[in-house]
Amino acid sequence: MIPYGRQDITEEDIRHVVDVLKSDFLTQGPAIKALEQKFAAYVGSKYAVAVSSATAGLHLACMSLGLKDGDVFWTVPNSFVASANCGLYCGGTVDFVDIDPETLNMSITALSEKLIHAEKEGRLPKIVIPVHFSGRSCDMDAIYSLAEKYGFSVIEDAAHSIGASYNGKKTGACEYSDIAVFSMHPVKIITTGEGGIITTNSPDIYEKLLRLRTHGITKSPSLMTKEPDGAWYFEQLSLGYNYRMTDIQAALGVSQMDRLDDYISKRRNLVIRYNEKLRNLPLTLPSLKDLNDSSWHLYVVRLKLDEINIPHKRVFELLRDAGIGVNLHYIPIHLHPYFRELGFSRGDFPETEHYYGEAITLPLYPKLSDKDHEYICETIKGILQ
Ligand SMILES: *Cc1c(COP(=O)(O)O)cnc(C)c1O
């Protein structure tokens, strides 16, 4: 089966990891700092904090912005469940903003309208979490203007968009947000096995993230409530977690970052070829408007169902049967049983639901061979023509 995404591990990566295994520190050592510094320098943020996953990172991001019981937060339904779960962990109340069918990102029109209603009802969100779907940045300028007008904080779920850009800056520079959170799961752009990285420009948020990553503990006397009892002393100031990344993982991340730009250009070239080869089929292909800015985590096509007489589900099955590991990003979050129990139902977010009935994610990763790429395109042609 050709997977829809997969990691690329080189001898150089292995050497970096083995070096850590032979060193004194497997966790809380120098590799974490090295990854954080390299990442912050790359995206252009003041701070970066490595954590055990993007899910952990999103949870800490919500905590560091003070989300608590009863506070409202919004994200999009066309995302992985982690985009919503992170605020629920804090006792927050989730709601969703529908997507724009062109970009598949949070619709600015839907957001603006929802904010007007929410203001009237006194239910404005404390945090909004836009997701840069497939690596294409949301309209952050517009979201930030609304954040200033209505007083909410912004966390970018940048799980798909390591290496993406917006308005001439890398995603994660946090010019239009408080915090950005990236994933280093193996299907994402670069990997640490499991892992996430948080960026921010706020020293206050940074301090909180560092503490919350390790149980809410501080070892710095300036933050303590009293003089240290002795050299062993530390204080727990709030309730935190063990969300640390290991140095073994961080070393892999440091090594992978050297190939990040190369990975993205390989993805981009595959996208261009997909669009060329599939252009005469009854498919809506991704727009190449943001060709050079997107990190191209996913290549998603939409079936023009009124032009073919074969159901979405069947096309998907035929591709899987042909050994092509297509996927579907995403099952709308609000339609999962857990979220239905919170009160959501079919019809709540029509653009997302409509999209879900037509979308198929095709394989896309730097080492996807020309032969496999050709085979995928020919198989789709065979099914749809
Ligand atoms: C992968 C993903 C996450 C979670 O990332 P992990 O590192 O696996 O926790 C969150 N949001 C989105 C949009 C993702 O695709």
mmCIF file of N, CA and C in Angstrom, residues 47 49 64 200 202-213 216-218 220 222-223:
data_model
loop_
_atom_site.group_PDB
_atom_site.id
_atom_site.type_symbol
_atom_site.label_atom_id
_atom_site.label_comp_id
_atom_site.label_asym_id
_atom_site.label_seq_id
_atom_site.Cartn_x
_atom_site.Cartn_y
_atom_site.Cartn_z
ATOM 1 N N TYR A 47 10.418 32.863 21.119
ATOM 2 C CA TYR A 47 10.552 31.646 21.940
ATOM 3 C C TYR A 47 9.974 30.433 21.241
ATOM 4 N N VAL A 49 9.016 26.195 22.530
ATOM 5 C CA VAL A 49 8.985 25.215 23.618
ATOM 6 C C VAL A 49 8.638 23.850 23.019
ATOM 7 N N SER A 64 -2.116 28.363 29.221
ATOM 8 C CA SER A 64 -1.282 29.553 29.422
ATOM 9 C C SER A 64 -2.060 30.837 29.129
ATOM 10 N N THR A 200 5.921 31.470 20.560
ATOM 11 C CA THR A 200 5.262 32.686 21.048
ATOM 12 C C THR A 200 6.302 33.806 21.122
ATOM 13 N N SER A 202 5.657 36.172 23.576
ATOM 14 C CA SER A 202 5.368 36.735 24.888
ATOM 15 C C SER A 202 6.225 36.080 25.971
ATOM 16 N N PRO A 203 7.042 36.865 26.685
ATOM 17 C CA PRO A 203 7.872 36.268 27.750
ATOM 18 C C PRO A 203 7.015 35.652 28.855
ATOM 19 N N ASP A 204 5.862 36.250 29.103
ATOM 20 C CA ASP A 204 4.968 35.760 30.148
ATOM 21 C C ASP A 204 4.404 34.380 29.782
ATOM 22 N N ILE A 205 3.912 34.261 28.539
ATOM 23 C CA ILE A 205 3.384 32.967 28.076
ATOM 24 C C ILE A 205 4.515 31.929 28.058
ATOM 25 N N TYR A 206 5.679 32.349 27.612
ATOM 26 C CA TYR A 206 6.830 31.438 27.546
ATOM 27 C C TYR A 206 7.143 30.834 28.920
ATOM 28 N N GLU A 207 7.219 31.700 29.942
ATOM 29 C CA GLU A 207 7.495 31.217 31.307
ATOM 30 C C GLU A 207 6.434 30.216 31.753
ATOM 31 N N LYS A 208 5.183 30.547 31.465
ATOM 32 C CA LYS A 208 4.093 29.642 31.862
ATOM 33 C C LYS A 208 4.212 28.293 31.159
ATOM 34 N N LEU A 209 4.507 28.329 29.861
ATOM 35 C CA LEU A 209 4.615 27.075 29.099
ATOM 36 C C LEU A 209 5.719 26.187 29.666
ATOM 37 N N LEU A 210 6.855 26.804 29.988
ATOM 38 C CA LEU A 210 7.974 26.021 30.534
ATOM 39 C C LEU A 210 7.577 25.351 31.842
ATOM 40 N N ARG A 211 6.870 26.103 32.674
ATOM 41 C CA ARG A 211 6.442 25.552 33.973
ATOM 42 C C ARG A 211 5.403 24.456 33.794
ATOM 43 N N LEU A 212 4.395 24.744 32.961
ATOM 44 C CA LEU A 212 3.291 23.779 32.794
ATOM 45 C C LEU A 212 3.762 22.478 32.155
ATOM 46 N N ARG A 213 4.813 22.551 31.359
ATOM 47 C CA ARG A 213 5.372 21.354 30.718
ATOM 48 C C ARG A 213 5.943 20.391 31.764
ATOM 49 N N GLY A 216 4.157 22.257 36.581
ATOM 50 C CA GLY A 216 3.906 23.546 37.231
ATOM 51 C C GLY A 216 5.024 23.922 38.198
ATOM 52 N N ILE A 217 6.171 23.247 37.988
ATOM 53 C CA ILE A 217 7.309 23.433 38.914
ATOM 54 C C ILE A 217 8.258 24.518 38.428
ATOM 55 N N THR A 218 8.784 25.317 39.357
ATOM 56 C CA THR A 218 9.863 26.255 39.021
ATOM 57 C C THR A 218 11.082 25.984 39.886
ATOM 58 N N SER A 220 13.480 28.503 39.561
ATOM 59 C CA SER A 220 14.136 29.815 39.606
ATOM 60 C C SER A 220 13.657 30.617 40.820
ATOM 61 N N SER A 222 13.590 33.589 41.679
ATOM 62 C CA SER A 222 12.833 34.832 41.498
ATOM 63 C C SER A 222 11.326 34.578 41.401
ATOM 64 N N LEU A 223 10.948 33.370 41.013
ATOM 65 C CA LEU A 223 9.530 33.059 40.875
ATOM 66 C C LEU A 223 8.954 32.407 42.135
#
